[in-house]
Short mmCIF file of C-alpha atoms in Angstrom, two decimals:
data_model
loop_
_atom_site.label_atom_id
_atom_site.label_comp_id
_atom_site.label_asym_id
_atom_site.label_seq_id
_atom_site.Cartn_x
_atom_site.Cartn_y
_atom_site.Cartn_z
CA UNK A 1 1.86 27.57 -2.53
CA UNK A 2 -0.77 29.96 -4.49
CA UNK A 3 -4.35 29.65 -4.41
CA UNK A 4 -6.30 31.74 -6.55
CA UNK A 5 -10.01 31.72 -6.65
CA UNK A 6 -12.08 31.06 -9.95
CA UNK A 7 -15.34 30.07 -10.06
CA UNK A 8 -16.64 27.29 -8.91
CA UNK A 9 -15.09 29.00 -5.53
CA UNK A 10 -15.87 25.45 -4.42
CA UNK A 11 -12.86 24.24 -6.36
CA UNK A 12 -9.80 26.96 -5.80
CA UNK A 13 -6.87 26.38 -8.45
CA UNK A 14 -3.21 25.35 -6.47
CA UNK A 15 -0.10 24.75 -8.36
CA UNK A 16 3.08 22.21 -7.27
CA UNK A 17 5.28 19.70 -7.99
CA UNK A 18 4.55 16.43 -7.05
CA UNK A 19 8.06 15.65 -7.92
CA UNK A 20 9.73 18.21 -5.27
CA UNK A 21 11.83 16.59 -2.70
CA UNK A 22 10.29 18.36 0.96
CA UNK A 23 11.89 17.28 4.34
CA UNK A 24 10.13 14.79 6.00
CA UNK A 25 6.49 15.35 7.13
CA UNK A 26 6.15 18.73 5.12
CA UNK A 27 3.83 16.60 2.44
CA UNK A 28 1.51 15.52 4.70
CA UNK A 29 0.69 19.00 6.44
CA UNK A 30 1.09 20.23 3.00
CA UNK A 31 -2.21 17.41 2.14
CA UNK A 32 -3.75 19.11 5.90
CA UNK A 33 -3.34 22.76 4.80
CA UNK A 34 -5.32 21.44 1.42
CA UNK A 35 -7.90 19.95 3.09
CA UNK A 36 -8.57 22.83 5.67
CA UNK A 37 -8.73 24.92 2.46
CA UNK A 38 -11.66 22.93 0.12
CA UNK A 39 -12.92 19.40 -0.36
CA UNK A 40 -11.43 19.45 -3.70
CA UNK A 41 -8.59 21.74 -5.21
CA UNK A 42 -7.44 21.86 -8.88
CA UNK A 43 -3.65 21.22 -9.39
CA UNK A 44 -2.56 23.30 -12.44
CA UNK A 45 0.80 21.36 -13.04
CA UNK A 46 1.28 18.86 -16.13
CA UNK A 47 -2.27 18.50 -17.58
CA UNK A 48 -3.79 18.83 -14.48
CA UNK A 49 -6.00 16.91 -11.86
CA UNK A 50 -8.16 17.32 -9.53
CA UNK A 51 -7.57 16.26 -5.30
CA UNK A 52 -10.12 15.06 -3.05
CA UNK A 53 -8.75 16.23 0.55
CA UNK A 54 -12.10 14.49 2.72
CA UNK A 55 -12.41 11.01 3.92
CA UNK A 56 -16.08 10.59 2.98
CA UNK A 57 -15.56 11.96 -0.72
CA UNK A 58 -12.18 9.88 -1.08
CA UNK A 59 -13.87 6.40 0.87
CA UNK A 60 -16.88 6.89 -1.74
CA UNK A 61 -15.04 7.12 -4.51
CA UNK A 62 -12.81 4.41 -4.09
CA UNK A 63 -15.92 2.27 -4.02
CA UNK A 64 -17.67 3.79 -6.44
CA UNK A 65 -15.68 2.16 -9.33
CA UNK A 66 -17.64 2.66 -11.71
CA UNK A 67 -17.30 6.30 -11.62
CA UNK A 68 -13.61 6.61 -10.24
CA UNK A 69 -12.07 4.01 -12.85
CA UNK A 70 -8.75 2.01 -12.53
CA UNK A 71 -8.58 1.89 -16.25
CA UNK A 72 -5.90 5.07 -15.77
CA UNK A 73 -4.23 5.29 -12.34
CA UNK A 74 -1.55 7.79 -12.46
CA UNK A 75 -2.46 11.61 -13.11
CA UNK A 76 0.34 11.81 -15.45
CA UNK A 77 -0.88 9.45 -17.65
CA UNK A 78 -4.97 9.22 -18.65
CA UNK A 79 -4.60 7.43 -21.19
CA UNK A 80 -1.82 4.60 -20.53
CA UNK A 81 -1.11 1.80 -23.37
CA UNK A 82 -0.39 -0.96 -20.65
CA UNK A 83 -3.37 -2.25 -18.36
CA UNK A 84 -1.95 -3.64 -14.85
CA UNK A 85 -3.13 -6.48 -13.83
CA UNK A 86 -5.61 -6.95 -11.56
CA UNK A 87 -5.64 -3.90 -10.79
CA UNK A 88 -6.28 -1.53 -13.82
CA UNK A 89 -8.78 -4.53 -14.90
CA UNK A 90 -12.73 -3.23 -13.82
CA UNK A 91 -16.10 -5.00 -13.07
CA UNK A 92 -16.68 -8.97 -13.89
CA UNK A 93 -13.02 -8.97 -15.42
CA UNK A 94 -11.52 -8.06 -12.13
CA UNK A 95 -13.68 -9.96 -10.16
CA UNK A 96 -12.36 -13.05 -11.78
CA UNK A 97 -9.15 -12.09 -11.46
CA UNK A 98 -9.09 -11.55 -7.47
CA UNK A 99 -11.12 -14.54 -7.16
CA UNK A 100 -8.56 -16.84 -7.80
CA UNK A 101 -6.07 -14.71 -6.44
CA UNK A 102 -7.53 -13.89 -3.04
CA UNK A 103 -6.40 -17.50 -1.60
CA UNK A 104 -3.24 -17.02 -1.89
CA UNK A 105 -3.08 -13.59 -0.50
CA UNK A 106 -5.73 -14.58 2.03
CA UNK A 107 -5.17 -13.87 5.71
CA UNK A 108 -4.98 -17.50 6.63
CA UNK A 109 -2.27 -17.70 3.69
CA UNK A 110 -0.32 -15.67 4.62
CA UNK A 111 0.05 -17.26 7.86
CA UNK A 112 1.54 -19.63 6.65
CA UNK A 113 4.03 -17.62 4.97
CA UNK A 114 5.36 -16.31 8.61
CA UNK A 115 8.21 -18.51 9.07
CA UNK A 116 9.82 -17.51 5.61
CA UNK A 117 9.16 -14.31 6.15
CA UNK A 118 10.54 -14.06 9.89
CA UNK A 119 13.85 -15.62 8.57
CA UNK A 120 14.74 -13.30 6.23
CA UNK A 121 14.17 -10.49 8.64
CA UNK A 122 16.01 -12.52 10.92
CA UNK A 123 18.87 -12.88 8.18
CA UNK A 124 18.73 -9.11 7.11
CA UNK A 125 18.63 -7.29 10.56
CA UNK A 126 21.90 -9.67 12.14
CA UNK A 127 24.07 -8.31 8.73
CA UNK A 128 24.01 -5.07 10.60
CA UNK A 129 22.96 -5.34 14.12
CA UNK A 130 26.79 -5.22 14.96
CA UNK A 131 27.40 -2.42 13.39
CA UNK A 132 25.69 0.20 15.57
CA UNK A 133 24.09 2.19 12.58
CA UNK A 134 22.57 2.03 9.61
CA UNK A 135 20.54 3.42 6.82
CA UNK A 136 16.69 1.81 7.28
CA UNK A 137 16.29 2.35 4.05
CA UNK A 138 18.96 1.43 1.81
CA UNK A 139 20.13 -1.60 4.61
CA UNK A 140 17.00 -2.74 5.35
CA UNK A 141 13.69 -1.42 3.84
CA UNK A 142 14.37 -2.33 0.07
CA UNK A 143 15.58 -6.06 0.60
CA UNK A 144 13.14 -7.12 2.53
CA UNK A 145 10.33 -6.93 0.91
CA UNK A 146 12.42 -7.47 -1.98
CA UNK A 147 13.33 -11.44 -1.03
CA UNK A 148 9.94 -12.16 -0.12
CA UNK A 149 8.84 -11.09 -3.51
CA UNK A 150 11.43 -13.09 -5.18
CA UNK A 151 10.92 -16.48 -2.55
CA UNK A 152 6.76 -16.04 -3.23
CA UNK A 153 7.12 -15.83 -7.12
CA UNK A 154 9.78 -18.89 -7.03
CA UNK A 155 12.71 -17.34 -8.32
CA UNK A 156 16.56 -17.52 -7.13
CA UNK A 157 17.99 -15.33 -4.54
CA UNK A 158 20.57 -14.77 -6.53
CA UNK A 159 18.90 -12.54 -8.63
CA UNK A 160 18.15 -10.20 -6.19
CA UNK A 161 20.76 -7.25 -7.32
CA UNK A 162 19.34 -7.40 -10.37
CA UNK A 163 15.99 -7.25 -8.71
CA UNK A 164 17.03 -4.08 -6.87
CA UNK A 165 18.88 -2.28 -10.20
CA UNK A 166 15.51 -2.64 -11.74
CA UNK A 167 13.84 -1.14 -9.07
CA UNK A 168 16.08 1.72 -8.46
CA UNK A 169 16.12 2.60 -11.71
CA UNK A 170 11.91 2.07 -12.45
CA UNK A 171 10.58 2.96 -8.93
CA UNK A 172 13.14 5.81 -8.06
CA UNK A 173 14.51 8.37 -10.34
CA UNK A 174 17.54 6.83 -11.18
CA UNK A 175 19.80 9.39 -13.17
CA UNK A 176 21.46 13.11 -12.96
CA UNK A 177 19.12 14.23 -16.45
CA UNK A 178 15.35 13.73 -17.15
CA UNK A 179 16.37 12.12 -20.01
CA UNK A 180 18.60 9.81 -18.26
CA UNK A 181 15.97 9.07 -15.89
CA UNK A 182 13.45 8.09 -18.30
CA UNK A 183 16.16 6.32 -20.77
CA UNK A 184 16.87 3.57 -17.16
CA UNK A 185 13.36 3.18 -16.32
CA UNK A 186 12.51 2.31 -20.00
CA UNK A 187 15.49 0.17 -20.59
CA UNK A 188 14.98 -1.32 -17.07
CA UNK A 189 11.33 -2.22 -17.71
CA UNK A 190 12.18 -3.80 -20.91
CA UNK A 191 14.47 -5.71 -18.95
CA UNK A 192 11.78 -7.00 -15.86
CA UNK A 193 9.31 -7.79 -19.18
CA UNK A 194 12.03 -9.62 -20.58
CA UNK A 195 13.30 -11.83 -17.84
CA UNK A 196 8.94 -12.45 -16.67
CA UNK A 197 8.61 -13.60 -20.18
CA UNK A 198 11.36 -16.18 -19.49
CA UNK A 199 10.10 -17.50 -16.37
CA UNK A 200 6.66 -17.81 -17.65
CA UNK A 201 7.73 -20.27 -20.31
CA UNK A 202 9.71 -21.99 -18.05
CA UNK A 203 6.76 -22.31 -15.96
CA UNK A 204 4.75 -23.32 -18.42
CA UNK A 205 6.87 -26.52 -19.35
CA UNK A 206 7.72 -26.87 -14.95
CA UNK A 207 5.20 -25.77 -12.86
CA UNK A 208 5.85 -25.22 -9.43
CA UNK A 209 4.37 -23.79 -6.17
CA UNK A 210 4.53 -20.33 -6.61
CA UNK A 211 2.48 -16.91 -7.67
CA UNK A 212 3.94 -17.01 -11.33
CA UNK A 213 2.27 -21.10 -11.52
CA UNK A 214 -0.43 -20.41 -10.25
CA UNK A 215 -1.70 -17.48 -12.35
CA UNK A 216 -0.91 -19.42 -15.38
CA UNK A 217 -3.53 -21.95 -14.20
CA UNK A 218 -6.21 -19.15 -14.02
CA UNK A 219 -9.47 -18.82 -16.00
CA UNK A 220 -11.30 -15.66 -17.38
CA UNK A 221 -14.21 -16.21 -18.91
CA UNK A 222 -13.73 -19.51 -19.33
CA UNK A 223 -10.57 -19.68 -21.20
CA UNK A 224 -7.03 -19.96 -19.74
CA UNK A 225 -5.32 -16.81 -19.72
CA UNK A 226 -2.60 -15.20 -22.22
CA UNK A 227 1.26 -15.06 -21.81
CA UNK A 228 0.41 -11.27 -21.69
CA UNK A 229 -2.34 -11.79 -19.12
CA UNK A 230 0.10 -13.21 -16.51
CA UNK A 231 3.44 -11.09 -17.94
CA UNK A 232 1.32 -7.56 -16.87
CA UNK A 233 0.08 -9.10 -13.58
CA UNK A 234 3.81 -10.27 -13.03
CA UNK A 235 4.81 -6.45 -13.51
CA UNK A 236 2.24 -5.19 -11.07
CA UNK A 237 3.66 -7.52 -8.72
CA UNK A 238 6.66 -5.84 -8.71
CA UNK A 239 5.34 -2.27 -9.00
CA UNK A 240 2.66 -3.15 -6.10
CA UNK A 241 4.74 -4.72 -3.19
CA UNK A 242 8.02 -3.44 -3.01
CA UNK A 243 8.16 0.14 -2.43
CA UNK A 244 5.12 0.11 -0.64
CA UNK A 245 6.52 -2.26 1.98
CA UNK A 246 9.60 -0.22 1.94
CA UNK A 247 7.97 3.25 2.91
CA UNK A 248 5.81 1.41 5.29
CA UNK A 249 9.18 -0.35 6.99
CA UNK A 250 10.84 3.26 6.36
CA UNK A 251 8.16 5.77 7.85
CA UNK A 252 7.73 3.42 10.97
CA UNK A 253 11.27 3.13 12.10
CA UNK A 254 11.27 6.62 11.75
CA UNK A 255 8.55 7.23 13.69
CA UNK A 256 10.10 4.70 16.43
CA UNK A 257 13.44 6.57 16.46
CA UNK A 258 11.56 9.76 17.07
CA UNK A 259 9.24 8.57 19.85
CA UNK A 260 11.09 6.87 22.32
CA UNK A 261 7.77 6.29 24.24
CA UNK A 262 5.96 4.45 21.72
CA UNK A 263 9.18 2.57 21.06
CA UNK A 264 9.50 1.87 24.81
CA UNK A 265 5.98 0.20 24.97
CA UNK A 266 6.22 -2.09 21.64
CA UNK A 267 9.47 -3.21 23.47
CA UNK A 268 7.96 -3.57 26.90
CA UNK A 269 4.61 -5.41 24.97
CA UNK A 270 5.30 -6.66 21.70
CA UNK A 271 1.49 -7.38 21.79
CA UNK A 272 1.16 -3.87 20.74
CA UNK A 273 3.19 -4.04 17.54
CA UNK A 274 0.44 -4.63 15.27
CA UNK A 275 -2.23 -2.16 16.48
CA UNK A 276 1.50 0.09 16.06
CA UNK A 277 1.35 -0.52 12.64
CA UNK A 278 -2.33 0.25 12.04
CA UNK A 279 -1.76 3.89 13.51
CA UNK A 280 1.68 4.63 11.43
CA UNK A 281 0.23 3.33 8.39
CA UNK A 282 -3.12 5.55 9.12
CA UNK A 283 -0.67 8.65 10.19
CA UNK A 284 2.36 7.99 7.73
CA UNK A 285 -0.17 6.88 5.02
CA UNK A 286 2.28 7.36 1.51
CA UNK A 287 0.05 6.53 -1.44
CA UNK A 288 -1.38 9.12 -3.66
CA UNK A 289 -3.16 6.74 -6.24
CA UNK A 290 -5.75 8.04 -8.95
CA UNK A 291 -8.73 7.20 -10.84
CA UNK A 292 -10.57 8.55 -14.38
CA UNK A 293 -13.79 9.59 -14.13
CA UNK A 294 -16.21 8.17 -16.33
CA UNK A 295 -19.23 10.91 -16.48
CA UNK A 296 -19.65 13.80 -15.67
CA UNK A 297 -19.92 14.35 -11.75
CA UNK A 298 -19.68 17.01 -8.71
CA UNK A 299 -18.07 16.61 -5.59
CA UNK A 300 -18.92 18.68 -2.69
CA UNK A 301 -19.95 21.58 -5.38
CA UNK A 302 -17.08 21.18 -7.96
CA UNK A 303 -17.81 20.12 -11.19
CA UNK A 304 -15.44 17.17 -12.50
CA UNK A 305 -15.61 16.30 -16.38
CA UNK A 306 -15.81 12.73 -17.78
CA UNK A 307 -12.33 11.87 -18.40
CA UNK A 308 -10.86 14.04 -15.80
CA UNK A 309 -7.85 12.59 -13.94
CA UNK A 310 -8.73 12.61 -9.83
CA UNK A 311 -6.34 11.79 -7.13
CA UNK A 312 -7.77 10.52 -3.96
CA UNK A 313 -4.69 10.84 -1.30
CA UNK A 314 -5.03 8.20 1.24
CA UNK A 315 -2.91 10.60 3.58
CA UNK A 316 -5.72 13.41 2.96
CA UNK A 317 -8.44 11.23 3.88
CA UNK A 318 -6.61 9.62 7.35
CA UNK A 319 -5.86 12.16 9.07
CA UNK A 320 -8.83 13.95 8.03
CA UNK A 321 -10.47 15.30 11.39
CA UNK A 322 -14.28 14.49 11.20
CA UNK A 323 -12.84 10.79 11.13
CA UNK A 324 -10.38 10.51 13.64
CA UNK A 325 -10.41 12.47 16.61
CA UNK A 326 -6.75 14.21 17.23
CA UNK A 327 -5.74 12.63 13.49
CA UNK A 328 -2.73 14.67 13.21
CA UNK A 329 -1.42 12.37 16.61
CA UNK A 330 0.16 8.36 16.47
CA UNK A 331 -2.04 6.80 18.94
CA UNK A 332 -0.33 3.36 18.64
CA UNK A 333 -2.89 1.95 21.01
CA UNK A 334 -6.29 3.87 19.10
CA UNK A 335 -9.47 2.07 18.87
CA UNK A 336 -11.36 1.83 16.35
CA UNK A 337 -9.10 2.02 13.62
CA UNK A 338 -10.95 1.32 10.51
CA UNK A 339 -8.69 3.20 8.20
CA UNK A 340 -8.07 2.83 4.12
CA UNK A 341 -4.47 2.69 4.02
CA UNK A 342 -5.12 0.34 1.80
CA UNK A 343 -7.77 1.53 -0.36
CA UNK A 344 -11.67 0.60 -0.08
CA UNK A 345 -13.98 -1.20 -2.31
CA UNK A 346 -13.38 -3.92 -4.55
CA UNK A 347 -9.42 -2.75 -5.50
CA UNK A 348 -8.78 -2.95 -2.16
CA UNK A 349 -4.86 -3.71 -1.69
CA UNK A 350 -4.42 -7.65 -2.02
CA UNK A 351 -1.15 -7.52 -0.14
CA UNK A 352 -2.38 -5.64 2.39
CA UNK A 353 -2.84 -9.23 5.08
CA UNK A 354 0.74 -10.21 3.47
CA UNK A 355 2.55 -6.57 4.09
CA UNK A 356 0.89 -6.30 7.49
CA UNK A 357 2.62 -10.25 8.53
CA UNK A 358 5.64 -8.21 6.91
CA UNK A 359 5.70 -5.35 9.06
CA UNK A 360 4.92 -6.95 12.27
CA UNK A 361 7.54 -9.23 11.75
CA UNK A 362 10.47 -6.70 10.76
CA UNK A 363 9.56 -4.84 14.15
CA UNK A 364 9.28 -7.73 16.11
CA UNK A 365 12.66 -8.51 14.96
CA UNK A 366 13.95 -5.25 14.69
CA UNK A 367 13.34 -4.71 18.22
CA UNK A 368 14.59 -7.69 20.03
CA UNK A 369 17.80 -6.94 18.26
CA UNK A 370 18.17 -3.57 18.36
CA UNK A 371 15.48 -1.48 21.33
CA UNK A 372 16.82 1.26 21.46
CA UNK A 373 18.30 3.70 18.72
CA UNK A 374 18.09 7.31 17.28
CA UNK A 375 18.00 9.26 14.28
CA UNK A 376 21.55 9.70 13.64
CA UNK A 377 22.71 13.65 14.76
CA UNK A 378 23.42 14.50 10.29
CA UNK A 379 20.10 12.89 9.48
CA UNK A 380 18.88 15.11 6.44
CA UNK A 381 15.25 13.13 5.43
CA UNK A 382 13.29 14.21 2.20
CA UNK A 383 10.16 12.74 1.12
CA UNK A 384 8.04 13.25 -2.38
CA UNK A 385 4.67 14.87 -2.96
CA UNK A 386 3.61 11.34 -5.06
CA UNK A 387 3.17 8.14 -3.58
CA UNK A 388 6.86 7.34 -1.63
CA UNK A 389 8.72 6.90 1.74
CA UNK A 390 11.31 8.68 3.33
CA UNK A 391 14.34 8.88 1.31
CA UNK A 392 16.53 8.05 3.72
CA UNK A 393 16.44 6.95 7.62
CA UNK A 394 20.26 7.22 9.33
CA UNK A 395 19.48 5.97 12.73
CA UNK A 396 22.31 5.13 15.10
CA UNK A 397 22.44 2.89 18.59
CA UNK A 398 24.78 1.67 21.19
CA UNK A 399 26.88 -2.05 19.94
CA UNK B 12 -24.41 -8.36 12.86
CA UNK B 13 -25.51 -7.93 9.75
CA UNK B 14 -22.67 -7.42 7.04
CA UNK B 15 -22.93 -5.65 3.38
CA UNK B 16 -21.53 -8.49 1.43
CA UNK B 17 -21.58 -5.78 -1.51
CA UNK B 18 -19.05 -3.52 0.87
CA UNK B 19 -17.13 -6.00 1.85
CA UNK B 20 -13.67 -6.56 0.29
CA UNK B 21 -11.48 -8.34 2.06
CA UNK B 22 -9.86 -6.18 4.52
CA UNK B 23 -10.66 -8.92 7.11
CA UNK B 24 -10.14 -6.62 10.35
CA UNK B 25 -13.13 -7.58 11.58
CA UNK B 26 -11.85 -11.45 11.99
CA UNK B 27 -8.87 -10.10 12.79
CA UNK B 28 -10.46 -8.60 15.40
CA UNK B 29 -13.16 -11.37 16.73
CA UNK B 30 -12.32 -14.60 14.80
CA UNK B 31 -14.91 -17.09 15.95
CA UNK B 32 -18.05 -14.74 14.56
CA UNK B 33 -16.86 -13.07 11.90
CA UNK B 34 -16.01 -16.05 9.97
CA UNK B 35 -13.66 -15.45 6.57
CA UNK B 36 -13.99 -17.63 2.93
CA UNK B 37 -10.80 -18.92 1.57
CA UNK B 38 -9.99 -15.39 -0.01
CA UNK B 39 -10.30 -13.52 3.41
CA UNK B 40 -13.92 -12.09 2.56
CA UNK B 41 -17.17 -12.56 5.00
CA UNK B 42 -18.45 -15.97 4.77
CA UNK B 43 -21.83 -15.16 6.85
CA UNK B 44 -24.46 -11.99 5.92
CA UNK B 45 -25.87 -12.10 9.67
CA UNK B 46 -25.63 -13.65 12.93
CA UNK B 47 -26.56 -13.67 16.28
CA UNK B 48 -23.67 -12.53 19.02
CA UNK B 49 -23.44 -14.61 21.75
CA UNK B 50 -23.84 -13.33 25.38
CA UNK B 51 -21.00 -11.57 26.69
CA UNK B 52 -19.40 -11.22 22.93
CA UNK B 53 -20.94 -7.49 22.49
CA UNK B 54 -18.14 -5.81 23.16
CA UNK B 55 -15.48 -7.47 20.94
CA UNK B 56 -18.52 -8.05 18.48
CA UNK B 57 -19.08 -4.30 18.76
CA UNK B 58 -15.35 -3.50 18.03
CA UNK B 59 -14.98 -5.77 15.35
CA UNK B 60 -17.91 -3.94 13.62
CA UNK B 61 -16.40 -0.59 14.51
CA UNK B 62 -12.87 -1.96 12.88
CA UNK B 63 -14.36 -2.46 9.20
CA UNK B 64 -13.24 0.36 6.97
CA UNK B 65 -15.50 0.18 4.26
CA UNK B 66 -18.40 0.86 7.00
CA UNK B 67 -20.24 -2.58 5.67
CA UNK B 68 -21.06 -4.04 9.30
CA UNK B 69 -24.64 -3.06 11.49
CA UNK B 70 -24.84 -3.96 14.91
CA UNK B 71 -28.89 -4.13 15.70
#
């Protein structure tokens, strides 16, 4: 990387590609190097952004929202034409909004979710179990979360491969050109609007128990919300708990197959699973989200314009040593552990109670199925400097 | 205890931590602003604060 140093020397100018495929774990020391260097760097690339790299800075501004806004949330786009919803909604509109959504995400919820969810881990992890390898990712990580989605939201299993073509093509770039790439994400989000319009209507004449229902029921401001309302927050669904899941599922398996220690103790004490997950997602944390800033600011001495794009990196603010002691190591035992994998103040993640019951389960299962296994010997594993998992995790055991 | 019901949002590791005193609403968010601990519940108590990542929980 280069780093030159204009003035404010507080805020030193780097240039690189989000976009470029590094092998595994090179990101996140890349986000550690940044850090050790300033509290906030300038990336030059596209029409550039600025990075917080400290956990105060990036914990206050996620809930400061007035300042850091969620009305744009990708650097690459400031000024988007779509508004996700809830989450690119701010203030009293977004309040109302999680209101009636936080009972059905709630923690006792999702309790009751567990036996669904445990069965279709069950279902997944026996397709290959006999089989004595597989790819984490591509066998596992991506249907998983992707059946839940599809059981919570009340629609058929059967259209899960079209479920997954969409994502592939939306989520991952999904093509040899740029133009190709961008030509199957448009064509595939055409595709999700399309078939959400559908079941909203049908929903509308036959409502059931499920997510899609029960947002058509909701109230802003007193009056029932639009076909578009629910249609955007159907599409942030999708965006919002797939992937995410995915890398989660992807980056702890990984770590498991690397650690044989840790993996020995979740198997010895399955007790330990879920304080596990706390430390991989804290460690392995994947999401790179952004805010605009509304006014003019300064953090830690650099001067950020109204307007500005500003990513706050949950991985830079994790592992970020004045708030963990030894960050950079997976203590799956660590206490406390008040992390922000999931984000901080009022946009806080509202699947995070739902993709914890996921994870737990999946290595529950994972384990009393298959305890011990490796990275398999030809593992080649890439990763992206945006929010994303592991590419791929090959990992081999005895049948 | 005495929780910043501005601060809080949900993350619920707190309950998930101590259940019986740091009592959730329907949505997962802190029902109660302050409470006494009991005897003997300091510790957990203290570690539930501790577990809160939005920093919105005193122990006095």
């Amino acid at each position: 990387m280069s780093v030159t140093d204009p003035a404010p020397s507080r805020c030193p100018a780097v240039t690189y590609s989000p976009h470029e495929q590094r092998p595994v774990g090179e990101w996140t020391a890349f986000f550690d190097q940044l850090r050790a260097e300033a509290p906030v760097v300038r990336n030059t690339f596209a029409n550039g952004y600025y990075v917080l790299t400290r956990y105060e800075d990036i914990l206050s501004a996620y809930q400061d929202t007035d300042t850091f806004s969620t009305q744009a949330v990708t650097v690459m786009e400031p000024d988007p034409s779509y508004r996700w919803i809830p989450h690119m909604l701010g203030g009293d509109e977004h309040r109302q909004w999680r209101r009636q959504l936080g009972p059905y995400f709630s923690p006792r919820a999702i309790d009751g979710l567990d036996d669904r969810i445990r069965s279709r881990a069950v279902g997944l992890i026996e397709s290959f179990a006999d089989r004595g390898s597989c790819d984490v990712i591509t066998d596992f990580s991506f249907h998983y979360p992707t059946t839940i989605f599809l059981e919570l939201m009340g629609l058929p299993v059967g259209d899960l491969d079209r479920f997954m073509a969409w994502e592939a093509n939306i989520l991952h770039s999904n093509g040899s050109t740029p133009e190709e790439i961008a030509h199957n994400r448009t064509t595939a989000m055409a595709a999700v609007y399309e078939y959400f319009g559908s079941v909203i209507a049908d929903r509308r004449r036959r409502p059931g128990d499920d997510l899609v229902s029960h947002a058509i029921a909701f109230k802003v401001d007193g009056r029932p919300v639009t076909d578009d309302e629910v249609l955007s927050y159907c599409f942030f669904m999708f965006m919002a708990g797939l992937d995410t899941v995915a890398a989660a599922l992807g980056y702890s398996l990984y770590h498991l197959a690397t650690h044989p220690e840790d993996r020995a103790r979740i198997v010895a004490d399955p007790a330990l699973i879920p304080s596990a997950i706390e430390e991989i997602l804290r460690a392995y944390a994947f999401t790179i989200p952004a805010r605009k800033v509304t006014k003019d600011i300064e953090v830690a001495g650099c001067p950020i314009a109204a307007g500005s794009m500003v990513q706050l990196p949950i991985k830079a603010a994790t592992r970020d040593g004045s708030a963990f002691a030894s960050p950079a190591e997976v203590l799956i035992d660590r206490k406390p552990n008040n992390h922000i994998a999931f984000g901080a103040g009022p946009h806080r993640c509202l699947g995070s109670h739902l993709a914890r019951h996921e994870l737990a389960i999946a290595l529950e299962e994972w384990h009393k199925r298959i305890p011990d296994y490796r990275l398999a010997d030809d593992a080649v594993i890439t990763e992206l400097g945006r929010s994303s998992g592991p590419d791929t995790v090959p990992v081999v055991w005895a049948r | 205890m005495t929780i910043d019901m501005d601060k809080c949002s949900g993350h619920a590791r707190c309950y998930g931590t101590d259940p019986d005193l740091f009592q959730i609403d329907d949505s997962g968010y802190a029902l109660r602003p302050g409470f006494e601990v009991p005897a003997g519940g300091e510790d957990t108590a203290r570690e539930a604060a501790a577990s809160c990542p939005e920093r919105a929980i005193t122990a006095q």
